[in-house]
CSV table of C-alpha atoms in Angstrom, one decimal:
chain,number,residue,atom,x,y,z
S,18,UNK,CA,170.7,68.7,168.1
S,19,UNK,CA,169.5,67.8,164.6
S,20,UNK,CA,169.2,71.4,163.6
S,21,UNK,CA,172.8,72.0,164.7
S,22,UNK,CA,174.0,69.1,162.7
S,23,UNK,CA,172.1,70.4,159.6
S,24,UNK,CA,173.5,73.9,160.1
S,25,UNK,CA,177.0,72.4,160.2
S,26,UNK,CA,176.4,70.4,157.0
S,27,UNK,CA,174.9,73.3,155.0
S,28,UNK,CA,178.3,75.0,154.2
S,29,UNK,CA,179.8,71.6,153.1
S,30,UNK,CA,176.8,70.8,151.0
S,31,UNK,CA,176.9,74.2,149.3
S,32,UNK,CA,180.6,73.6,148.7
S,33,UNK,CA,180.0,70.3,147.1
S,34,UNK,CA,176.8,71.3,145.1
S,35,UNK,CA,178.1,74.7,143.9
S,36,UNK,CA,181.8,75.0,144.6
S,37,UNK,CA,182.9,71.7,143.0
S,38,UNK,CA,181.2,72.4,139.6
S,39,UNK,CA,182.3,76.0,139.6
S,40,UNK,CA,185.9,75.1,140.4
S,41,UNK,CA,185.9,72.4,137.7
S,42,UNK,CA,184.5,74.9,135.1
S,43,UNK,CA,187.1,77.5,136.2
S,44,UNK,CA,190.0,75.0,135.8
S,45,UNK,CA,188.6,73.9,132.3
S,46,UNK,CA,188.5,77.5,131.2
S,47,UNK,CA,192.0,78.1,132.5
S,48,UNK,CA,193.2,75.1,130.5
S,49,UNK,CA,191.5,76.3,127.4
S,50,UNK,CA,192.8,79.9,127.6
S,51,UNK,CA,196.2,79.7,129.1
S,52,UNK,CA,197.4,76.1,128.9
S,53,UNK,CA,197.7,74.9,125.3
S,54,UNK,CA,198.9,71.4,124.2
S,55,UNK,CA,202.6,72.4,124.5
S,56,UNK,CA,202.2,74.6,127.7
S,57,UNK,CA,204.1,73.6,130.8
S,58,UNK,CA,201.0,74.6,132.9
S,59,UNK,CA,198.7,72.2,131.2
S,60,UNK,CA,199.6,69.1,133.3
S,61,UNK,CA,199.4,70.9,136.7
S,62,UNK,CA,196.0,72.4,136.0
S,63,UNK,CA,194.8,69.0,134.7
S,64,UNK,CA,196.1,67.4,137.9
S,65,UNK,CA,194.1,69.9,140.0
S,66,UNK,CA,191.0,69.4,137.9
S,67,UNK,CA,191.1,65.6,137.5
S,68,UNK,CA,192.7,64.5,140.9
S,69,UNK,CA,192.8,67.1,143.6
S,70,UNK,CA,189.3,68.6,143.3
S,71,UNK,CA,187.5,65.2,143.0
S,72,UNK,CA,189.6,63.7,145.8
S,73,UNK,CA,188.8,66.7,148.0
S,74,UNK,CA,185.1,66.3,147.2
S,75,UNK,CA,185.1,62.6,148.1
S,76,UNK,CA,186.9,63.3,151.4
S,77,UNK,CA,184.3,66.1,152.4
S,78,UNK,CA,181.4,63.8,151.6
S,79,UNK,CA,182.8,60.9,153.7
S,80,UNK,CA,184.0,63.0,156.7
S,81,UNK,CA,181.6,65.9,156.8
S,82,UNK,CA,178.4,64.7,155.3
S,83,UNK,CA,178.1,61.0,155.8
S,84,UNK,CA,179.6,61.1,159.3
S,85,UNK,CA,181.1,57.7,159.1
S,86,UNK,CA,183.2,56.5,162.1
S,87,UNK,CA,186.8,57.7,161.7
S,88,UNK,CA,188.2,54.3,162.7
S,89,UNK,CA,186.0,52.4,160.3
S,90,UNK,CA,187.4,50.4,157.4
S,91,UNK,CA,185.5,52.4,154.8
S,92,UNK,CA,186.9,55.7,156.0
S,93,UNK,CA,190.5,54.3,156.2
S,94,UNK,CA,190.2,52.9,152.6
S,95,UNK,CA,188.8,56.3,151.4
S,96,UNK,CA,191.6,58.2,153.2
S,97,UNK,CA,194.2,55.9,151.8
S,98,UNK,CA,192.9,56.3,148.2
S,99,UNK,CA,192.7,60.1,148.6
S,100,UNK,CA,196.3,60.1,149.9
S,101,UNK,CA,197.5,58.1,147.0
S,102,UNK,CA,195.7,60.4,144.5
S,103,UNK,CA,197.2,63.5,146.2
S,104,UNK,CA,200.7,61.9,146.0
S,105,UNK,CA,200.2,61.4,142.2
S,106,UNK,CA,199.1,65.0,141.8
S,107,UNK,CA,202.2,66.2,143.7
S,108,UNK,CA,204.4,64.1,141.3
S,109,UNK,CA,202.7,65.5,138.3
S,110,UNK,CA,203.0,69.1,139.5
S,111,UNK,CA,206.6,68.8,140.6
S,112,UNK,CA,207.7,67.2,137.4
S,113,UNK,CA,206.0,69.9,135.3
S,114,UNK,CA,207.7,72.6,137.4
S,115,UNK,CA,211.1,71.0,137.0
S,116,UNK,CA,210.8,70.6,133.2
S,117,UNK,CA,209.6,74.2,132.9
S,118,UNK,CA,212.5,75.4,135.0
S,119,UNK,CA,215.0,73.4,132.9
S,120,UNK,CA,213.6,75.0,129.7
S,121,UNK,CA,213.7,78.4,131.2
S,122,UNK,CA,217.4,78.3,132.3
S,123,UNK,CA,218.4,76.4,129.2
S,124,UNK,CA,220.1,73.6,131.1
S,125,UNK,CA,219.9,69.8,130.6
S,126,UNK,CA,217.2,68.2,132.7
S,127,UNK,CA,218.4,65.9,135.4
S,128,UNK,CA,218.7,62.2,134.4
S,129,UNK,CA,215.7,59.9,134.9
S,130,UNK,CA,217.3,58.3,137.9
S,131,UNK,CA,217.3,61.5,139.8
S,132,UNK,CA,213.5,61.9,139.2
S,133,UNK,CA,213.0,58.3,140.3
S,134,UNK,CA,215.0,58.8,143.5
S,135,UNK,CA,213.0,61.9,144.3
S,136,UNK,CA,209.8,60.2,143.5
S,137,UNK,CA,210.8,57.2,145.7
S,138,UNK,CA,211.5,59.6,148.6
S,139,UNK,CA,208.1,61.3,148.2
S,140,UNK,CA,206.4,57.9,148.0
S,141,UNK,CA,208.2,56.6,151.1
S,142,UNK,CA,207.3,59.8,153.1
S,143,UNK,CA,203.7,59.7,151.9
S,144,UNK,CA,203.4,56.0,152.6
S,145,UNK,CA,204.8,56.5,156.1
S,146,UNK,CA,202.3,59.3,156.8
S,147,UNK,CA,199.4,57.2,155.5
S,148,UNK,CA,200.4,54.0,157.3
S,149,UNK,CA,201.2,55.8,160.6
S,150,UNK,CA,198.2,58.2,160.7
S,151,UNK,CA,195.5,56.3,159.0
S,152,UNK,CA,196.3,52.7,159.9
S,153,UNK,CA,198.0,53.4,163.3
S,154,UNK,CA,201.1,51.4,162.4
S,155,UNK,CA,204.3,51.8,164.6
S,156,UNK,CA,207.2,52.6,162.2
S,157,UNK,CA,210.0,52.3,164.8
S,158,UNK,CA,210.7,48.6,164.3
S,159,UNK,CA,210.3,49.0,160.5
S,160,UNK,CA,212.8,51.8,160.3
S,161,UNK,CA,215.3,49.8,162.3
S,162,UNK,CA,215.0,46.9,159.9
S,163,UNK,CA,215.4,49.2,157.0
S,164,UNK,CA,218.5,50.7,158.5
S,165,UNK,CA,220.2,47.3,158.8
S,166,UNK,CA,219.1,46.4,155.3
S,167,UNK,CA,220.5,49.6,153.8
S,168,UNK,CA,223.9,48.9,155.3
S,169,UNK,CA,224.0,45.4,153.8
S,170,UNK,CA,222.7,46.8,150.5
S,171,UNK,CA,225.3,49.5,150.4
S,172,UNK,CA,228.2,47.1,150.9
S,173,UNK,CA,226.8,44.8,148.1
S,174,UNK,CA,226.3,47.7,145.7
S,175,UNK,CA,229.3,49.9,146.5
S,176,UNK,CA,230.6,49.9,142.9
S,177,UNK,CA,227.1,50.9,141.6
S,178,UNK,CA,226.8,53.5,144.2
S,179,UNK,CA,230.3,54.8,143.4
S,180,UNK,CA,229.2,55.3,139.8
S,181,UNK,CA,226.0,57.0,140.9
S,182,UNK,CA,228.0,59.4,143.1
S,183,UNK,CA,230.3,60.1,140.1
S,184,UNK,CA,227.3,60.8,138.0
S,185,UNK,CA,226.0,63.2,140.6
S,186,UNK,CA,229.3,65.0,140.6
S,187,UNK,CA,229.3,65.3,136.8
S,188,UNK,CA,225.8,66.5,136.7
S,189,UNK,CA,226.1,68.9,139.6
S,190,UNK,CA,228.7,71.0,137.7
S,191,UNK,CA,226.6,71.3,134.6
S,192,UNK,CA,229.8,71.7,132.6
S,193,UNK,CA,228.4,70.4,129.3
S,194,UNK,CA,225.1,69.7,127.7
S,195,UNK,CA,223.7,67.6,124.8
S,196,UNK,CA,225.3,68.7,121.6
S,197,UNK,CA,228.5,69.9,123.1
S,198,UNK,CA,231.8,68.4,122.0
S,199,UNK,CA,234.4,66.6,124.2
S,200,UNK,CA,237.9,65.5,123.4
S,201,UNK,CA,238.0,61.7,123.7
S,202,UNK,CA,241.5,60.3,123.2
S,203,UNK,CA,242.4,63.4,121.2
S,204,UNK,CA,239.4,63.0,118.9
S,205,UNK,CA,236.4,65.3,119.0
S,206,UNK,CA,233.1,63.6,119.9
S,207,UNK,CA,229.6,64.9,120.3
S,208,UNK,CA,227.6,64.3,123.5
S,209,UNK,CA,224.4,62.5,122.5
S,210,UNK,CA,223.2,61.0,125.8
S,211,UNK,CA,223.9,61.7,129.5
S,212,UNK,CA,222.7,59.5,132.4
S,213,UNK,CA,223.8,58.8,135.9
S,214,UNK,CA,226.0,55.9,134.9
S,215,UNK,CA,227.8,57.1,131.8
S,216,UNK,CA,228.1,59.6,129.0
S,217,UNK,CA,227.5,58.5,125.4
S,218,UNK,CA,229.4,60.4,122.7
S,219,UNK,CA,229.5,60.1,118.9
S,220,UNK,CA,232.7,60.6,116.9
S,221,UNK,CA,232.8,62.2,113.5
S,222,UNK,CA,232.9,58.7,111.9
S,223,UNK,CA,229.6,57.9,113.5
S,224,UNK,CA,231.1,55.5,116.2
S,225,UNK,CA,229.4,55.8,119.6
S,226,UNK,CA,231.5,55.6,122.7
S,227,UNK,CA,230.2,55.1,126.3
S,228,UNK,CA,232.4,56.7,128.9
S,229,UNK,CA,231.7,55.8,132.6
S,230,UNK,CA,230.8,58.7,134.8
S,231,UNK,CA,233.6,57.7,137.2
S,232,UNK,CA,236.1,58.3,134.5
S,233,UNK,CA,234.5,61.7,133.6
S,234,UNK,CA,234.5,62.9,137.2
S,235,UNK,CA,238.2,62.4,137.7
S,236,UNK,CA,239.5,63.5,134.2
S,237,UNK,CA,240.3,66.9,132.7
S,238,UNK,CA,237.8,67.7,130.0
S,239,UNK,CA,238.2,69.9,127.0
S,240,UNK,CA,234.7,71.1,126.1
S,241,UNK,CA,233.5,72.9,123.0
S,242,UNK,CA,230.0,74.3,123.1
S,243,UNK,CA,227.5,73.3,120.4
S,244,UNK,CA,227.6,75.8,117.5
S,245,UNK,CA,230.7,77.4,118.9
S,246,UNK,CA,233.4,78.2,116.4
S,247,UNK,CA,236.7,76.3,116.9
S,248,UNK,CA,240.2,76.6,115.5
S,249,UNK,CA,241.7,74.0,113.2
S,250,UNK,CA,245.4,73.7,113.9
S,251,UNK,CA,247.9,71.7,112.0
S,252,UNK,CA,251.7,71.6,111.6
S,253,UNK,CA,253.4,71.6,108.2
S,254,UNK,CA,257.1,70.9,107.5
S,255,UNK,CA,258.6,72.7,104.5
S,256,UNK,CA,262.2,72.6,103.1
S,257,UNK,CA,264.6,74.9,105.0
S,258,UNK,CA,265.6,76.4,101.6
S,259,UNK,CA,262.2,78.1,101.3
S,260,UNK,CA,262.2,81.6,102.8
S,261,UNK,CA,259.7,81.9,105.7
S,262,UNK,CA,257.9,84.7,104.0
S,263,UNK,CA,257.3,82.6,100.9
S,264,UNK,CA,256.4,79.6,103.0
S,265,UNK,CA,253.8,81.5,105.0
S,266,UNK,CA,252.4,83.0,101.8
S,267,UNK,CA,251.7,79.5,100.3
S,268,UNK,CA,250.3,78.2,103.6
S,269,UNK,CA,248.0,81.2,104.0
S,270,UNK,CA,246.9,80.8,100.3
S,271,UNK,CA,246.0,77.1,100.9
S,272,UNK,CA,244.1,77.9,104.2
S,273,UNK,CA,242.1,80.8,102.7
S,274,UNK,CA,240.5,78.5,100.0
S,275,UNK,CA,239.2,76.0,102.5
S,276,UNK,CA,235.4,75.8,102.0
S,277,UNK,CA,234.7,75.5,105.8
S,278,UNK,CA,236.7,78.6,106.6
S,279,UNK,CA,234.7,81.0,108.8
S,280,UNK,CA,236.9,84.2,108.6
S,281,UNK,CA,239.7,84.6,106.1
S,282,UNK,CA,241.2,87.4,108.2
S,283,UNK,CA,241.6,85.0,111.1
S,284,UNK,CA,244.0,82.6,109.4
S,285,UNK,CA,247.3,82.5,111.2
S,286,UNK,CA,250.7,81.1,110.4
S,287,UNK,CA,253.9,81.0,112.5
S,288,UNK,CA,257.2,79.3,112.6
S,289,UNK,CA,257.2,76.7,115.3
S,290,UNK,CA,260.6,74.9,114.9
S,291,UNK,CA,263.8,75.3,112.9
S,292,UNK,CA,265.5,72.1,111.8
S,293,UNK,CA,268.3,71.0,109.6
S,294,UNK,CA,266.0,69.1,107.2
S,295,UNK,CA,262.8,71.1,107.6
S,296,UNK,CA,261.1,74.1,109.1
S,297,UNK,CA,257.9,73.4,111.0
S,298,UNK,CA,255.1,75.9,110.6
S,299,UNK,CA,251.9,76.0,112.6
S,300,UNK,CA,248.7,77.0,110.7
S,301,UNK,CA,245.4,77.7,112.3
S,302,UNK,CA,242.0,78.9,111.0
S,303,UNK,CA,238.5,79.0,112.4
S,304,UNK,CA,235.5,76.9,111.4
S,305,UNK,CA,231.9,77.1,112.5
S,306,UNK,CA,231.9,74.1,114.9
S,307,UNK,CA,233.8,71.0,115.9
S,308,UNK,CA,232.0,68.8,113.4
S,309,UNK,CA,233.9,70.5,110.6
S,310,UNK,CA,237.4,70.1,112.0
S,311,UNK,CA,238.3,66.9,110.2
S,312,UNK,CA,236.9,68.0,106.8
S,313,UNK,CA,238.5,71.4,107.1
S,314,UNK,CA,241.9,69.9,107.9
S,315,UNK,CA,241.6,67.4,105.0
S,316,UNK,CA,240.6,70.3,102.6
S,317,UNK,CA,243.6,72.3,103.7
S,318,UNK,CA,246.1,69.6,103.3
S,319,UNK,CA,244.5,68.6,100.0
S,320,UNK,CA,244.8,72.2,98.6
S,321,UNK,CA,248.3,72.5,100.1
S,322,UNK,CA,249.7,70.0,97.6
S,323,UNK,CA,248.4,72.1,94.7
S,324,UNK,CA,249.6,75.4,96.2
S,325,UNK,CA,253.0,73.8,96.7
S,326,UNK,CA,253.1,72.8,93.1
S,327,UNK,CA,252.3,76.4,91.9
S,328,UNK,CA,255.0,77.8,94.2
S,329,UNK,CA,257.6,75.1,93.3
S,330,UNK,CA,257.9,74.1,97.0
S,331,UNK,CA,257.7,70.5,98.2
S,332,UNK,CA,255.2,70.0,101.0
S,333,UNK,CA,256.3,66.4,101.7
S,334,UNK,CA,259.3,66.2,104.0
S,335,UNK,CA,262.3,64.5,102.4
S,336,UNK,CA,260.9,64.6,98.9
S,337,UNK,CA,262.0,67.2,96.3
S,338,UNK,CA,259.5,69.3,94.3
S,339,UNK,CA,260.5,67.5,91.1
S,340,UNK,CA,259.9,64.1,92.7
S,341,UNK,CA,256.6,65.2,94.1
S,342,UNK,CA,255.1,67.2,91.2
S,343,UNK,CA,257.1,66.0,88.2
S,344,UNK,CA,259.3,68.1,85.9
S,345,UNK,CA,258.1,71.4,84.5
S,346,UNK,CA,260.4,72.2,81.7
S,347,UNK,CA,260.1,74.4,78.5
S,348,UNK,CA,259.9,71.2,76.5
S,349,UNK,CA,256.9,69.9,78.4
S,350,UNK,CA,255.2,73.3,78.2
S,351,UNK,CA,255.9,73.5,74.5
S,352,UNK,CA,254.3,70.1,73.9
S,353,UNK,CA,251.3,71.2,76.0
S,354,UNK,CA,250.8,74.4,74.0
S,355,UNK,CA,251.1,72.6,70.7
S,356,UNK,CA,248.8,69.9,71.9
S,357,UNK,CA,245.9,72.4,72.4
S,358,UNK,CA,245.8,73.0,68.6
S,359,UNK,CA,245.1,76.7,69.2
S,360,UNK,CA,248.6,78.0,68.3
S,361,UNK,CA,249.2,76.1,65.0
S,362,UNK,CA,252.5,74.4,64.2
S,363,UNK,CA,255.4,74.5,66.6
S,364,UNK,CA,257.7,77.5,65.9
S,365,UNK,CA,260.6,79.3,67.4
S,366,UNK,CA,258.3,82.0,68.7
S,367,UNK,CA,256.1,79.4,70.4
S,368,UNK,CA,259.3,78.0,72.0
S,369,UNK,CA,260.0,81.4,73.5
S,370,UNK,CA,256.4,81.6,74.9
S,371,UNK,CA,256.9,78.1,76.4
S,372,UNK,CA,260.0,79.4,78.2
S,373,UNK,CA,258.0,82.2,79.9
S,374,UNK,CA,254.8,80.1,80.5
S,375,UNK,CA,254.2,78.2,83.8
S,376,UNK,CA,252.4,75.0,84.4
S,377,UNK,CA,249.8,75.4,87.2
S,378,UNK,CA,247.6,72.8,88.9
S,379,UNK,CA,244.4,73.6,90.8
S,380,UNK,CA,242.2,71.4,92.9
S,381,UNK,CA,238.5,71.3,92.5
S,382,UNK,CA,237.0,74.3,94.3
S,383,UNK,CA,240.1,76.4,94.2
S,384,UNK,CA,240.0,79.9,92.8
S,385,UNK,CA,242.2,80.3,89.7
S,386,UNK,CA,241.5,84.0,89.3
S,387,UNK,CA,240.0,86.2,92.0
S,388,UNK,CA,237.7,89.1,91.1
S,389,UNK,CA,239.4,92.4,91.9
S,390,UNK,CA,242.9,91.1,91.3
S,391,UNK,CA,245.0,91.9,88.3
S,392,UNK,CA,245.6,89.0,85.9
S,393,UNK,CA,248.5,89.9,83.5
S,394,UNK,CA,248.4,86.5,81.8
S,395,UNK,CA,246.5,84.3,79.5
S,396,UNK,CA,245.0,81.0,80.7
S,397,UNK,CA,245.4,78.0,78.5
S,398,UNK,CA,243.4,75.0,80.0
S,399,UNK,CA,245.1,71.8,79.3
S,400,UNK,CA,242.6,69.6,81.1
S,401,UNK,CA,239.7,69.9,83.5
S,402,UNK,CA,236.7,72.3,83.8
S,403,UNK,CA,236.5,75.8,85.2
S,404,UNK,CA,233.6,78.3,85.7
S,405,UNK,CA,233.8,82.0,85.0
S,406,UNK,CA,231.3,83.9,87.3
S,407,UNK,CA,230.5,87.4,88.6
S,408,UNK,CA,231.3,88.3,92.2
S,409,UNK,CA,227.6,89.0,92.8
S,410,UNK,CA,226.6,85.6,91.3
S,411,UNK,CA,225.8,84.4,87.8
S,412,UNK,CA,227.8,82.2,85.5
S,413,UNK,CA,229.4,84.0,82.5
S,414,UNK,CA,230.7,80.9,80.8
S,415,UNK,CA,232.4,77.5,81.4
S,416,UNK,CA,235.8,76.5,80.2
S,417,UNK,CA,237.0,73.1,79.2
S,418,UNK,CA,240.0,71.3,77.7
S,419,UNK,CA,242.0,73.5,75.2
S,420,UNK,CA,240.2,76.7,76.1
S,421,UNK,CA,242.1,80.0,75.9
S,422,UNK,CA,240.8,82.5,78.4
S,423,UNK,CA,241.6,86.3,78.6
S,424,UNK,CA,239.7,89.5,78.5
S,425,UNK,CA,240.7,93.1,77.9
S,426,UNK,CA,241.6,93.4,81.6
S,427,UNK,CA,244.7,91.3,80.9
S,428,UNK,CA,246.0,93.7,78.3
S,429,UNK,CA,245.1,96.8,80.4
S,430,UNK,CA,246.6,95.4,83.6
S,431,UNK,CA,243.3,96.3,85.4
S,432,UNK,CA,241.7,94.2,88.1
S,433,UNK,CA,239.6,91.3,86.9
S,434,UNK,CA,235.8,91.8,86.9
S,435,UNK,CA,235.1,88.0,87.2
S,436,UNK,CA,236.2,85.0,89.2
S,437,UNK,CA,237.5,81.9,87.6
S,438,UNK,CA,236.9,78.8,89.7
S,439,UNK,CA,238.1,75.2,89.1
S,440,UNK,CA,235.1,72.8,89.0
S,441,UNK,CA,237.4,69.8,88.7
S,442,UNK,CA,241.1,69.3,88.9
S,443,UNK,CA,242.6,71.7,86.4
S,444,UNK,CA,245.9,71.7,84.6
S,445,UNK,CA,246.6,75.0,82.8
S,446,UNK,CA,249.4,77.1,81.5
S,447,UNK,CA,249.8,80.8,82.5
S,448,UNK,CA,251.2,82.7,79.6
S,449,UNK,CA,252.4,86.3,80.4
S,450,UNK,CA,250.7,89.0,78.4
S,451,UNK,CA,254.0,90.4,77.2
S,452,UNK,CA,255.1,86.9,75.8
S,453,UNK,CA,251.7,86.5,74.1
S,454,UNK,CA,251.8,89.9,72.5
S,455,UNK,CA,255.3,89.2,71.0
S,456,UNK,CA,253.9,85.9,69.6
S,457,UNK,CA,250.8,87.7,68.1
S,458,UNK,CA,252.9,90.4,66.5
S,459,UNK,CA,254.7,87.9,64.4
S,460,UNK,CA,251.7,85.7,63.6
S,461,UNK,CA,248.9,88.0,62.3
S,462,UNK,CA,246.5,85.0,61.6
S,463,UNK,CA,246.9,83.8,65.2
S,464,UNK,CA,246.5,87.4,66.4
S,465,UNK,CA,243.2,87.6,64.6
S,466,UNK,CA,241.9,84.4,66.1
S,467,UNK,CA,243.0,85.4,69.6
S,468,UNK,CA,241.5,88.9,69.2
S,469,UNK,CA,238.1,87.3,68.2
S,470,UNK,CA,238.3,85.1,71.3
S,471,UNK,CA,239.1,88.0,73.6
S,472,UNK,CA,236.4,90.2,72.0
S,473,UNK,CA,233.8,87.5,72.4
S,474,UNK,CA,234.6,86.9,76.0
S,475,UNK,CA,234.7,90.6,76.7
S,476,UNK,CA,231.3,91.0,75.1
S,477,UNK,CA,229.9,88.1,77.1
S,478,UNK,CA,231.3,89.7,80.3
S,479,UNK,CA,229.7,93.0,79.4
S,480,UNK,CA,226.3,91.4,78.8
S,481,UNK,CA,226.5,89.6,82.1
S,482,UNK,CA,227.5,92.7,84.0
S,483,UNK,CA,224.7,94.7,82.4
S,484,UNK,CA,222.2,92.0,83.3
S,485,UNK,CA,223.4,92.3,86.9
S,486,UNK,CA,223.3,96.1,87.0
S,487,UNK,CA,227.0,96.5,86.6
S,488,UNK,CA,229.2,98.2,83.9
S,489,UNK,CA,231.4,96.4,81.5
S,490,UNK,CA,235.1,96.5,82.1
């Protein structure tokens, strides 16, 4: 009898003496090699090493080696402790698996409440098994009491439960994730938090809005994915006397200078409505994401005022161009030319130049002269600052008040080799080359000064092009 008992205990003893240390060492080695600090497998392996294996060893010792009576208090306490430890290990492993799955599929993890409900269900089932099997408790009466209590609790918390159900509906569709953009009352807002009760969004002004899940589940949502390009659309009313072709040209010019513009070829403009006092045009252009919509629209409308001035078209409905931009007459241009001091005393020839010149206004950041485009005119800066740079990068020079800018490209009628960009609001006069040549023919001294300026700027351009591996124009 004793020998049979010893023979029965030998395998369990070997398992405890040899198997438990070997299994522990194996799990430690697996953790070291395959489960780094950020690995999803680290917590499950640790749970096996620190909870499951020791709990199993204790259970084997109590039941198979010590042979304590199964209905004794010590065995019941040990079995209860082992059951609790195993439940904790199950929680740890399941949570790690869910998080790993969420990262793999790239979806937002379920809200904390869902985990808590699932954990509560596992705890309830585990507790029921422990109480009924280890402590021999009849669960029938307990379940009946819980059923009546759940009905009363459901009636008392029907609004909360309704919000919970709405949250489940919102989450089950997985229509949006953190970082996506929703239209809230016509305003784009970024999703910053999602839970079972509400969605928290942040507007472009930094204001946070909490939207109940019940509202989200019954409303139509306009969703823009994070880092997804969006189209900025705005309507502009222009005078009916402006030909549609010219109107579209100035609108496209304003849109293509917007700093947030993603693709200049994707700018679109169309006539939306004809009216007796104005023609409404729709302009749209793409930007990188929804966070740039407000800034891009502001930049477009800001530049539109300056483009309208250069085209002589009022961009304010019911206001004439003269009222909006002021008068641009030969007299004002003559006074501006004379005020620079570059042309000497006022003369009849200068008055002729003033008739042909045109006053132009540019916003900071606008391109005054594009590289690759012909520039058959001289630029006379009245105020502001501009930068002359190469297309490949590199500043050739900077222009300030009273500067006269032209290169040999202007006389030849060839495309410009440089770009001129307004660094601040710039007021300038564009003087046609033909008008300037007539003036220079009659004033040799002025012609000599202008020729020195042109030669100096042409030489500076040639040096810059040579330094960047190009050829002088």
